[in-house]
Short mmCIF file of C-alpha atoms in Angstrom, two decimals:
data_model
loop_
_atom_site.label_atom_id
_atom_site.label_comp_id
_atom_site.label_asym_id
_atom_site.label_seq_id
_atom_site.Cartn_x
_atom_site.Cartn_y
_atom_site.Cartn_z
CA MET A 1 7.98 15.21 -3.21
CA ILE A 2 6.47 15.40 -6.78
CA SER A 3 8.70 15.21 -9.41
CA ALA A 4 8.08 17.37 -12.63
CA LYS A 5 7.36 14.20 -14.82
CA ASN A 6 4.83 13.06 -12.23
CA TRP A 7 3.47 16.46 -12.67
CA ILE A 8 3.08 16.74 -16.10
CA GLN A 9 1.38 13.66 -15.91
CA GLU A 10 -0.76 14.64 -13.45
CA MET A 11 -1.62 17.28 -15.87
CA GLY A 12 -2.44 15.27 -19.16
CA LEU A 13 -4.58 13.32 -17.11
CA TYR A 14 -6.58 15.77 -16.27
CA LEU A 15 -6.33 16.85 -19.72
CA ILE A 16 -7.69 13.98 -20.82
CA TYR A 17 -9.93 13.10 -18.78
CA MET A 18 -11.87 16.68 -19.23
CA GLU A 19 -12.17 15.73 -23.09
CA GLU A 20 -13.74 12.87 -21.83
CA LEU A 21 -16.32 15.10 -20.10
CA PHE A 22 -16.70 17.80 -23.08
CA SER A 23 -16.73 14.64 -25.37
CA THR A 24 -19.61 13.12 -23.23
CA TRP A 25 -21.63 16.59 -22.53
CA ARG A 26 -22.50 17.25 -25.92
CA LYS A 27 -22.82 13.91 -27.18
CA HIS A 28 -25.08 12.86 -24.78
CA GLY A 29 -26.42 16.58 -22.77
CA VAL A 30 -27.27 16.65 -18.89
CA SER A 31 -30.02 15.38 -16.98
CA LYS A 32 -31.72 19.29 -15.99
CA LYS A 33 -33.04 17.52 -12.91
CA LEU A 34 -30.45 16.43 -11.93
CA LEU A 35 -28.73 19.16 -12.78
CA VAL A 36 -30.95 21.48 -10.26
CA GLU A 37 -30.27 18.91 -8.05
CA GLN A 38 -26.86 18.91 -7.52
CA ILE A 39 -26.62 23.36 -7.74
CA TRP A 40 -29.25 23.17 -5.22
CA LYS A 41 -27.44 20.56 -2.90
CA VAL A 42 -24.04 23.04 -3.51
CA PHE A 43 -25.56 25.75 -2.30
CA ALA A 44 -27.56 24.92 0.54
CA GLN A 45 -24.96 23.16 1.65
CA SER A 46 -22.17 25.75 1.69
CA PHE A 47 -24.53 29.18 1.87
CA THR A 48 -23.84 29.62 5.51
CA THR A 49 -20.35 28.71 5.20
CA THR A 50 -19.93 31.31 2.55
CA THR A 51 -22.06 34.31 4.78
CA MET A 52 -19.67 33.70 7.44
CA SER A 53 -16.50 33.38 5.25
CA GLY A 54 -17.37 36.25 3.48
CA VAL A 55 -18.26 38.82 6.57
CA PHE A 56 -14.99 37.80 8.17
CA VAL A 57 -13.27 38.33 5.45
CA GLY A 58 -14.11 41.77 4.62
CA GLY A 59 -13.18 42.68 8.24
CA ILE A 60 -10.29 41.50 8.30
CA MET A 61 -9.58 43.72 5.26
CA THR A 62 -10.76 46.52 6.84
CA VAL A 63 -8.83 46.45 10.39
CA GLN A 64 -5.96 45.38 9.03
CA PHE A 65 -6.16 49.00 6.60
CA THR A 66 -7.39 50.43 9.57
CA MET A 67 -4.05 49.95 11.12
CA GLN A 68 -1.91 51.05 8.32
CA ILE A 69 -3.57 53.81 7.37
CA GLN A 70 -4.34 55.53 10.72
CA MET A 71 -0.86 56.33 10.49
CA PHE A 72 -1.35 58.79 7.15
CA GLY A 73 -4.31 59.92 8.23
CA ALA A 74 -5.73 58.21 5.35
CA HIS A 75 -9.20 57.46 6.67
CA GLY A 76 -11.20 58.39 3.62
CA TYR A 77 -9.52 55.80 1.68
CA LEU A 78 -10.27 52.89 4.26
CA GLY A 79 -13.78 51.65 1.58
CA GLY A 80 -11.58 52.12 -1.46
CA LEU A 81 -8.52 49.91 -0.24
CA SER A 82 -10.35 46.94 1.59
CA THR A 83 -13.52 46.61 -1.34
CA SER A 84 -10.35 46.62 -3.63
CA SER A 85 -8.71 43.90 -2.28
CA VAL A 86 -11.34 42.18 -0.88
CA VAL A 87 -12.91 42.23 -4.74
CA ARG A 88 -9.51 41.55 -6.73
CA GLU A 89 -7.97 39.37 -4.62
CA VAL A 90 -8.47 38.59 -0.84
CA GLY A 91 -12.16 37.46 -1.38
CA PRO A 92 -12.31 34.81 -4.44
CA LEU A 93 -8.84 33.66 -2.92
CA LEU A 94 -10.14 32.89 0.64
CA ILE A 95 -13.83 31.75 -0.08
CA ALA A 96 -12.47 29.51 -3.22
CA PHE A 97 -10.44 28.10 -0.65
CA MET A 98 -13.34 27.78 2.14
CA LEU A 99 -15.22 25.97 -1.28
CA SER A 100 -12.31 23.59 -2.35
CA GLY A 101 -12.67 21.91 1.34
CA LYS A 102 -16.17 22.29 1.84
CA VAL A 103 -17.66 20.96 -1.89
CA GLY A 104 -14.21 19.65 -2.60
CA ALA A 105 -13.86 17.31 -0.14
CA TYR A 106 -17.13 16.15 -0.30
CA THR A 107 -18.10 15.60 -3.61
CA SER A 108 -14.62 13.29 -4.09
CA ALA A 109 -15.29 11.47 -0.96
CA GLU A 110 -18.78 10.77 -2.39
CA LEU A 111 -17.61 9.68 -5.36
CA GLY A 112 -14.29 7.99 -4.17
CA SER A 113 -17.01 6.13 -2.07
CA MET A 114 -19.27 5.14 -4.73
CA LYS A 115 -16.51 3.80 -6.76
CA ILE A 116 -15.43 1.21 -3.80
CA THR A 117 -18.51 -0.10 -3.11
CA GLU A 118 -19.09 -0.30 -6.91
CA GLN A 119 -22.41 2.10 -7.64
CA ILE A 120 -20.24 3.51 -10.37
CA ASP A 121 -19.87 -0.52 -12.13
CA ALA A 122 -23.60 -0.84 -11.13
CA ILE A 123 -24.34 2.34 -13.07
CA ARG A 124 -22.58 0.63 -16.03
CA CYS A 125 -23.95 -3.14 -16.06
CA LEU A 126 -27.75 -1.28 -15.70
CA GLY A 127 -27.11 0.57 -19.09
CA ALA A 128 -26.23 4.18 -18.31
CA ASN A 129 -22.80 5.91 -18.60
CA PRO A 130 -21.52 7.11 -14.89
CA ILE A 131 -20.30 10.12 -16.85
CA THR A 132 -23.72 11.15 -17.44
CA GLU A 133 -24.84 9.95 -14.53
CA ILE A 134 -23.30 11.18 -11.86
CA ILE A 135 -20.43 13.17 -13.35
CA LEU A 136 -21.49 16.02 -15.21
CA PRO A 137 -24.85 17.25 -12.92
CA ARG A 138 -22.37 17.12 -10.56
CA PHE A 139 -19.18 18.77 -12.57
CA ILE A 140 -22.17 21.89 -14.15
CA GLY A 141 -23.39 22.35 -10.66
CA ILE A 142 -20.11 22.59 -8.96
CA ILE A 143 -18.86 25.28 -10.74
CA VAL A 144 -22.54 26.92 -11.47
CA ALA A 145 -22.94 27.48 -8.15
CA SER A 146 -19.87 27.86 -6.54
CA PHE A 147 -19.27 31.20 -9.24
CA PHE A 148 -22.41 32.30 -7.60
CA LEU A 149 -21.61 31.61 -4.54
CA LEU A 150 -17.86 33.36 -4.66
CA VAL A 151 -19.62 36.20 -6.36
CA TYR A 152 -22.29 36.34 -3.04
CA GLY A 153 -18.68 35.54 -0.88
CA VAL A 154 -17.69 38.89 -1.74
CA LEU A 155 -20.68 40.59 -1.53
CA PHE A 156 -20.51 40.01 2.04
CA ALA A 157 -17.04 40.20 2.11
CA PHE A 158 -18.03 44.41 1.23
CA LEU A 159 -20.61 44.43 3.81
CA GLY A 160 -18.54 42.87 6.40
CA GLY A 161 -15.97 45.61 5.59
CA LEU A 162 -18.92 48.38 5.90
CA LEU A 163 -19.56 46.88 8.47
CA MET A 164 -16.27 46.66 10.64
CA GLY A 165 -14.66 50.23 9.15
CA TYR A 166 -18.21 51.72 11.29
CA LEU A 167 -17.90 49.32 14.20
CA PHE A 168 -13.90 49.08 15.06
CA SER A 169 -12.57 51.97 12.53
CA GLY A 170 -15.53 54.55 13.44
CA ILE A 171 -16.26 55.33 9.55
CA SER A 172 -19.73 56.06 8.75
CA PHE A 173 -21.23 53.58 5.63
CA ASP A 174 -21.35 56.81 3.36
CA GLU A 175 -17.41 57.79 4.04
CA TYR A 176 -16.27 54.31 3.50
CA ILE A 177 -18.16 53.77 0.19
CA ARG A 178 -17.38 57.57 -1.67
CA ASN A 179 -13.64 56.41 -2.89
CA ILE A 180 -14.67 52.74 -3.40
CA PRO A 181 -15.04 54.11 -7.01
CA GLN A 182 -11.51 55.63 -7.52
CA LEU A 183 -9.81 52.09 -6.54
CA LEU A 184 -12.32 49.74 -7.84
CA THR A 185 -12.24 50.01 -11.33
CA GLY A 186 -14.26 47.68 -14.02
CA ILE A 187 -10.96 46.14 -14.88
CA SER A 188 -10.63 44.71 -10.87
CA ILE A 189 -14.53 43.57 -10.73
CA ALA A 190 -14.04 41.61 -13.99
CA GLY A 191 -10.75 40.14 -12.96
CA GLY A 192 -12.74 39.13 -9.56
CA VAL A 193 -15.66 37.76 -11.82
CA ILE A 194 -13.57 35.54 -13.80
CA LYS A 195 -11.31 34.73 -11.19
CA ALA A 196 -14.84 33.11 -9.31
CA PHE A 197 -15.16 31.55 -12.64
CA SER A 198 -12.03 29.89 -13.22
CA PHE A 199 -11.73 28.84 -9.63
CA ALA A 200 -14.82 27.08 -9.27
CA PHE A 201 -13.76 25.50 -12.49
CA VAL A 202 -10.75 24.34 -11.10
CA ILE A 203 -12.52 22.83 -8.10
CA ALA A 204 -14.76 20.90 -10.18
CA VAL A 205 -12.39 19.18 -12.34
CA LEU A 206 -10.27 18.56 -9.53
CA CYS A 207 -12.74 16.77 -7.62
CA THR A 208 -15.10 15.15 -9.67
CA TYR A 209 -11.37 13.60 -11.02
CA TYR A 210 -10.14 12.20 -8.14
CA GLY A 211 -13.41 11.43 -6.83
CA TYR A 212 -14.12 9.22 -9.86
CA ASN A 213 -10.71 7.95 -10.20
CA THR A 214 -10.59 6.65 -6.91
CA SER A 215 -9.24 2.84 -6.25
CA GLY A 216 -8.73 0.57 -4.15
CA GLY A 217 -9.97 0.74 -0.58
CA ALA A 218 -11.90 3.20 2.26
CA LYS A 219 -8.22 4.48 2.50
CA ASN A 220 -7.84 5.69 -0.93
CA VAL A 221 -10.95 7.64 -0.42
CA GLY A 222 -9.34 9.36 2.54
CA LEU A 223 -6.02 10.39 0.02
CA ALA A 224 -8.39 11.04 -2.88
CA VAL A 225 -9.75 13.94 -0.47
CA VAL A 226 -6.54 15.15 0.40
CA LYS A 227 -5.37 15.04 -3.05
CA THR A 228 -8.23 17.15 -3.99
CA SER A 229 -8.02 19.79 -0.92
CA VAL A 230 -3.89 19.91 -1.82
CA SER A 231 -3.91 20.51 -5.33
CA THR A 232 -7.52 22.60 -5.56
CA MET A 233 -5.36 25.46 -3.11
CA LEU A 234 -2.19 24.78 -5.37
CA ILE A 235 -3.53 25.21 -8.42
CA ILE A 236 -5.43 28.09 -7.12
CA VAL A 237 -3.04 29.95 -6.19
CA ILE A 238 -0.75 29.53 -8.86
CA MET A 239 -3.52 30.69 -11.02
CA ASP A 240 -4.03 33.63 -8.81
CA TRP A 241 -0.28 34.73 -9.38
CA PHE A 242 -0.18 34.19 -13.44
CA ARG A 243 -3.41 35.79 -13.58
CA SER A 244 -2.09 39.20 -11.08
CA LEU A 245 0.93 38.95 -13.17
CA LEU A 246 -0.48 38.74 -17.02
CA LEU A 247 -2.74 41.83 -15.22
CA GLU A 248 -0.35 43.92 -14.32
CA THR A 249 2.00 43.53 -17.39
CA TRP A 250 -1.40 44.44 -19.37
CA GLN A 251 -1.74 47.77 -17.52
CA GLY A 252 1.37 48.31 -17.21
CA LEU A 253 1.78 48.00 -21.18
CA PHE A 254 -1.31 49.97 -22.30
CA LEU A 255 -3.16 51.93 -19.35
CA MET I 1 -23.18 -19.98 -23.76
CA ILE I 2 -20.22 -18.68 -22.24
CA LYS I 3 -16.78 -19.46 -23.06
CA TYR I 4 -13.57 -18.35 -21.94
CA THR I 5 -10.44 -18.74 -23.95
CA ASN I 6 -6.41 -17.58 -22.87
CA ILE I 7 -7.50 -15.30 -20.53
CA LYS I 8 -4.47 -13.29 -19.53
CA LYS I 9 -4.74 -9.80 -17.24
CA SER I 10 -2.44 -8.24 -15.50
CA PHE I 11 -2.15 -4.38 -13.24
CA SER I 12 1.31 -3.37 -12.96
CA GLY I 13 3.32 -6.40 -13.67
CA ARG I 14 1.10 -8.82 -11.47
CA THR I 15 -0.37 -11.30 -13.23
CA VAL I 16 -3.94 -12.17 -11.89
CA LEU I 17 -5.20 -14.62 -14.40
CA ASN I 18 -3.12 -16.43 -16.81
CA ASP I 19 -3.95 -18.09 -19.89
CA ILE I 20 -7.43 -19.08 -17.89
CA SER I 21 -9.75 -21.45 -20.24
CA PHE I 22 -13.23 -23.07 -19.54
CA SER I 23 -16.85 -22.90 -21.01
CA VAL I 24 -19.75 -22.14 -18.62
CA ALA I 25 -23.00 -24.31 -20.37
CA GLU I 26 -26.76 -22.89 -20.80
CA GLY I 27 -28.60 -23.04 -17.24
CA GLU I 28 -25.39 -24.68 -15.75
CA ILE I 29 -24.28 -22.94 -11.97
CA VAL I 30 -20.45 -22.41 -11.94
CA PHE I 31 -18.82 -21.80 -9.01
CA ILE I 32 -15.26 -20.45 -9.37
CA LEU I 33 -13.51 -20.32 -5.48
CA GLY I 34 -10.16 -19.35 -4.74
CA THR I 35 -8.00 -18.14 -1.72
CA SER I 36 -8.34 -13.88 -2.33
CA GLY I 37 -5.90 -11.71 -4.78
CA THR I 38 -6.39 -14.77 -7.15
CA GLY I 39 -8.17 -12.71 -9.54
CA LYS I 40 -12.22 -14.11 -9.36
CA SER I 41 -13.48 -10.84 -9.57
CA VAL I 42 -11.46 -9.46 -12.15
CA LEU I 43 -12.60 -12.55 -14.41
CA LEU I 44 -16.41 -11.80 -13.73
CA LYS I 45 -15.39 -7.97 -14.56
CA ASN I 46 -14.01 -9.20 -17.86
CA THR I 47 -17.35 -11.29 -18.65
CA VAL I 48 -19.67 -8.27 -18.53
CA GLY I 49 -16.95 -5.30 -20.41
CA LEU I 50 -15.65 -3.55 -17.61
CA MET I 51 -12.56 -4.82 -17.47
CA LYS I 52 -10.69 -5.94 -20.57
CA PRO I 53 -8.54 -8.77 -20.42
CA ASP I 54 -4.92 -8.38 -22.11
CA SER I 55 -5.76 -10.86 -24.17
CA GLY I 56 -7.79 -13.73 -25.08
CA GLU I 57 -11.92 -14.09 -26.14
CA ILE I 58 -14.58 -14.29 -24.25
CA LEU I 59 -17.71 -15.60 -26.23
CA PHE I 60 -20.90 -15.13 -25.29
CA GLN I 61 -23.59 -16.95 -27.45
CA GLY I 62 -21.14 -16.44 -30.29
CA THR I 63 -19.84 -13.04 -29.55
CA ASP I 64 -16.45 -12.14 -28.64
CA ILE I 65 -17.36 -9.96 -25.38
CA VAL I 66 -13.30 -7.99 -25.11
CA GLN I 67 -13.42 -6.77 -28.47
CA LEU I 68 -16.97 -4.81 -28.19
CA ASN I 69 -17.48 -1.22 -27.33
CA GLU I 70 -19.06 0.58 -24.63
CA GLU I 71 -22.64 0.92 -26.22
CA GLN I 72 -22.26 -2.82 -28.49
CA LEU I 73 -21.85 -3.80 -24.58
CA LEU I 74 -25.22 -2.78 -23.67
CA GLU I 75 -26.57 -5.45 -25.45
CA ILE I 76 -24.58 -7.85 -23.67
CA ARG I 77 -25.12 -6.23 -20.22
CA LYS I 78 -29.12 -6.84 -20.35
CA GLN I 79 -28.27 -10.26 -20.88
CA CYS I 80 -25.44 -11.13 -18.40
CA GLY I 81 -26.69 -9.42 -14.97
CA MET I 82 -23.53 -8.94 -12.39
CA ILE I 83 -24.32 -8.84 -8.41
CA PHE I 84 -21.52 -7.07 -6.94
CA GLN I 85 -19.48 -8.40 -3.34
CA HIS I 86 -20.94 -4.49 -2.00
CA PRO I 87 -24.44 -4.48 -2.52
CA ALA I 88 -24.01 -1.16 -5.02
CA LEU I 89 -27.50 0.13 -4.77
CA PHE I 90 -27.49 4.03 -5.30
CA ASP I 91 -27.50 5.86 -1.77
CA SER I 92 -29.01 8.71 -2.79
CA LEU I 93 -32.39 6.32 -4.20
CA THR I 94 -35.41 4.17 -2.32
CA VAL I 95 -35.23 0.92 -3.10
CA ARG I 96 -38.29 1.58 -5.95
CA GLU I 97 -36.12 4.12 -7.91
CA ASN I 98 -33.02 1.47 -7.53
CA LEU I 99 -34.88 -1.58 -8.99
CA ALA I 100 -36.37 1.06 -12.08
CA PHE I 101 -32.64 2.26 -12.64
CA GLY I 102 -31.98 -0.92 -15.22
CA LEU I 103 -35.55 -0.89 -16.29
CA LYS I 104 -35.88 2.50 -17.74
CA ARG I 105 -32.29 2.22 -19.32
CA LEU I 106 -31.96 -1.21 -20.71
CA LYS I 107 -35.39 -2.14 -21.61
CA LYS I 108 -37.10 1.42 -21.91
CA LEU I 109 -40.31 0.05 -20.19
CA ASN I 110 -43.38 2.11 -19.80
CA ASP I 111 -44.12 3.05 -15.84
CA ASP I 112 -47.03 0.27 -15.66
CA ASP I 113 -44.83 -2.53 -16.89
CA ILE I 114 -41.94 -1.39 -14.53
CA GLU I 115 -44.17 -1.49 -11.66
CA GLN I 116 -44.98 -4.92 -12.39
CA LEU I 117 -41.80 -5.88 -12.98
CA ILE I 118 -40.36 -4.46 -10.09
CA LYS I 119 -42.80 -6.09 -7.59
CA GLN I 120 -42.21 -9.70 -9.19
CA SER I 121 -38.81 -8.30 -8.78
CA LEU I 122 -39.14 -8.20 -4.95
CA GLU I 123 -40.87 -11.17 -4.74
CA ASP I 124 -38.82 -13.47 -6.06
CA VAL I 125 -36.16 -12.25 -3.72
CA ASN I 126 -38.52 -12.91 -0.62
CA LEU I 127 -38.91 -9.44 0.10
CA SER I 128 -42.18 -7.19 1.10
CA LEU I 129 -42.87 -4.63 -0.54
CA ASP I 130 -42.79 -2.18 2.48
CA ILE I 131 -39.53 -1.66 1.67
CA LEU I 132 -39.93 0.58 -1.61
CA GLU I 133 -39.92 3.73 -0.29
CA LYS I 134 -37.09 3.72 2.16
CA LYS I 135 -33.91 4.01 0.90
CA PRO I 136 -30.56 1.28 1.09
CA SER I 137 -29.58 3.31 4.37
CA GLU I 138 -33.25 2.46 6.34
CA ILE I 139 -32.56 -1.43 5.65
CA SER I 140 -30.24 -4.31 6.79
CA TYR I 141 -27.25 -5.04 4.22
CA GLY I 142 -28.79 -9.00 3.97
CA MET I 143 -31.89 -6.53 2.90
CA GLN I 144 -29.59 -4.98 1.60
CA LYS I 145 -28.32 -7.52 -0.90
CA ARG I 146 -31.41 -9.00 -1.69
CA VAL I 147 -32.71 -5.66 -3.16
CA SER I 148 -29.27 -5.78 -5.24
CA ILE I 149 -30.19 -9.28 -6.27
CA ALA I 150 -34.05 -8.07 -7.38
CA ARG I 151 -32.87 -5.36 -9.20
CA THR I 152 -30.50 -7.48 -11.70
CA LEU I 153 -33.24 -10.21 -12.08
CA ALA I 154 -36.05 -7.22 -12.51
CA ILE I 155 -33.87 -6.78 -16.34
CA HIS I 156 -34.70 -10.94 -17.14
CA PRO I 157 -30.89 -11.80 -17.76
CA GLN I 158 -30.07 -15.03 -19.34
CA VAL I 159 -26.80 -14.84 -16.69
CA LEU I 160 -26.31 -14.14 -13.57
CA LEU I 161 -22.59 -13.38 -12.21
CA PHE I 162 -22.78 -13.14 -8.55
CA ASP I 163 -19.52 -11.67 -6.55
CA GLU I 164 -19.22 -13.67 -3.46
CA PRO I 165 -22.60 -12.66 -2.57
CA THR I 166 -22.56 -14.09 0.83
CA THR I 167 -19.22 -11.81 1.98
CA GLY I 168 -20.09 -9.67 5.41
CA LEU I 169 -23.76 -12.03 5.82
CA ASP I 170 -24.50 -13.64 9.17
CA PRO I 171 -24.91 -17.58 8.70
CA VAL I 172 -28.98 -17.42 8.04
CA THR I 173 -28.61 -14.53 5.97
CA THR I 174 -26.20 -16.59 3.70
CA THR I 175 -28.15 -19.98 3.33
CA ALA I 176 -30.89 -17.74 2.27
CA ILE I 177 -28.54 -16.36 -0.50
CA ASN I 178 -27.62 -19.65 -1.68
CA GLN I 179 -30.95 -21.11 -1.75
CA LEU I 180 -32.09 -18.12 -3.27
CA ILE I 181 -29.40 -18.37 -6.40
CA TYR I 182 -30.52 -22.45 -6.82
CA THR I 183 -34.16 -21.29 -7.01
CA LEU I 184 -33.30 -18.79 -9.38
CA SER I 185 -31.09 -20.89 -11.73
CA ARG I 186 -33.44 -23.80 -11.40
CA LYS I 187 -36.33 -21.94 -11.50
CA HIS I 188 -36.03 -19.17 -13.91
CA LYS I 189 -33.32 -21.01 -16.28
CA ILE I 190 -30.55 -19.09 -15.67
CA THR I 191 -26.95 -19.66 -15.98
CA SER I 192 -24.92 -18.85 -13.40
CA ILE I 193 -21.63 -17.98 -12.65
CA VAL I 194 -20.89 -17.88 -8.51
CA VAL I 195 -17.93 -16.32 -7.00
CA SER I 196 -16.93 -17.23 -3.47
CA HIS I 197 -14.74 -18.79 -0.73
CA ASP I 198 -17.54 -21.41 0.19
CA MET I 199 -16.96 -24.59 -0.28
CA GLY I 200 -19.46 -26.15 1.14
CA CYS I 201 -22.73 -23.90 -0.83
CA ALA I 202 -20.53 -25.08 -3.55
CA ILE I 203 -21.05 -28.79 -2.94
CA ASP I 204 -24.60 -28.31 -2.19
CA ILE I 205 -25.82 -26.44 -5.27
CA ALA I 206 -23.07 -26.56 -8.31
CA ASP I 207 -22.84 -28.18 -11.15
CA LYS I 208 -19.68 -27.21 -12.14
CA ILE I 209 -16.67 -25.92 -9.52
CA ILE I 210 -13.57 -24.15 -10.83
CA VAL I 211 -10.24 -23.61 -8.63
CA LEU I 212 -8.29 -20.92 -9.12
CA ASP I 213 -5.01 -20.24 -7.26
CA LYS I 214 -2.41 -17.09 -7.94
CA GLY I 215 -4.55 -16.68 -11.40
CA ASN I 216 -4.23 -19.91 -13.13
CA ILE I 217 -6.96 -22.81 -12.70
CA ILE I 218 -5.84 -25.88 -10.32
CA GLU I 219 -9.04 -27.56 -10.73
CA GLN I 220 -12.32 -27.90 -12.58
CA GLY I 221 -15.10 -30.38 -12.87
CA SER I 222 -18.03 -31.15 -11.22
CA VAL I 223 -18.52 -31.83 -7.53
CA THR I 224 -17.52 -35.10 -7.36
CA GLU I 225 -14.96 -35.04 -9.15
CA VAL I 226 -13.55 -32.04 -7.32
CA GLN I 227 -14.55 -33.71 -3.76
CA LYS I 228 -11.71 -36.63 -5.10
CA SER I 229 -9.00 -33.72 -5.99
CA GLN I 230 -5.70 -33.99 -4.77
CA VAL I 231 -4.12 -30.91 -5.16
CA PRO I 232 -3.66 -29.53 -1.35
CA LEU I 233 -5.74 -25.83 -1.59
CA VAL I 234 -8.38 -27.88 -2.74
CA LYS I 235 -7.97 -30.59 -0.12
CA ASP I 236 -7.65 -27.03 2.23
CA PHE I 237 -11.08 -26.24 1.64
CA MET I 238 -12.52 -29.30 1.04
CA LEU I 239 -11.04 -30.41 4.94
CA GLU I 240 -12.78 -26.60 6.30
CA VAL I 241 -16.13 -27.69 4.65
CA SER I 242 -15.09 -31.08 6.70
CA ASN I 243 -14.67 -29.32 9.78
CA ASP I 244 -17.94 -26.77 9.53
CA ILE I 245 -19.52 -29.92 9.18
CA SER I 246 -18.28 -31.60 12.55
#
């Protein structure tokens, strides 16, 4: 069981690490070639999985809502309810979980292996800065690619919901779409986009942090991967709860 | 050329190096021997500033390495090349790109000069040019070790630090790598510090042997002096050499 002291210490280390990343970025910049390579790599690795996850997340929400609202004869609201919940909550959350397992775990294992096989020490000995050379391109690449993957995944979740509404609930595309603007407001969309960015940021920070700070042998690479996955999911859930709380309070006060 | 004075290093309360003092003269081949976990690799990493000792000083041609920051250490790393226990080649790069990596960053040479140095360094480690476009995973472990040596040699260091260069290699490749260390040191007049478990090789090629145990130097001197040592661990190492010969 992780103690409060350890947790606070860990948070402090994340902050110190981020400060190091940003100060190195400011001082040395980042190679555009390496950055594009990383963005492409993350995108190519996760494109299919994100598409599948998106379609099924949307489909699940539509099936669940169909079962709930048919009791009230409110089929017309299916599209609005399903799309709103997918954009606001479930879509970014579940797709971020999937990306933390796919992109986060992969990057953490890759960096951990580089660390224990002394490739990172070799980079320093050959006159380069490992932060500039390997960490920053991955860090920024993961943020950019994961953000677009999350947005893209949510779009596919909408399409999955639309398709399932037609196939499972017998609702036409027009009827599904008609009530969406009533339930999906600009604030909901903005909330979803902010969420996608913040989740992408969390994945990028934690996987590069745990990978880069791996020490010892192969066992510790596995440990770094586990820590990455668990911490990412935990922090994403806490952030999601906090954001929801803030948004609800704000809406309650001003709207 | 390099002088270590009262080097101490601990990890989580465990002392790994305890008051280590010795010096290495220009052109010498110095072997540091000892059982696993006695701080041999830590000592090498301190020499190029990958780690800092808790106390003590490491003078490289009069400059205290311990006091230098990462940017100042670049100058030291141009002159002090390290060959790691693992080949430490970058998986995503070809052999050519691996060899060019340090040249581009430390030497800032043009492409033609880089190409020439790449070819020269591969020749020095007896590898053919047809591996240049291969990825490290496509060549044998022994070849990866040689490429790793070539990558460091390409920057023309004055000192080579070898961290267990023959670990994980078969006896034939081990002999070839040891021969390579000897040839490089003599041909290029490079000072070499070799961390190893291999007393046999040390006897064959070292000018000086230092034996570490539990973070302390328990024996040091020329090959003849160490061979006559009465320290139990050193005698054990010697016994192993005798067994290997018989």
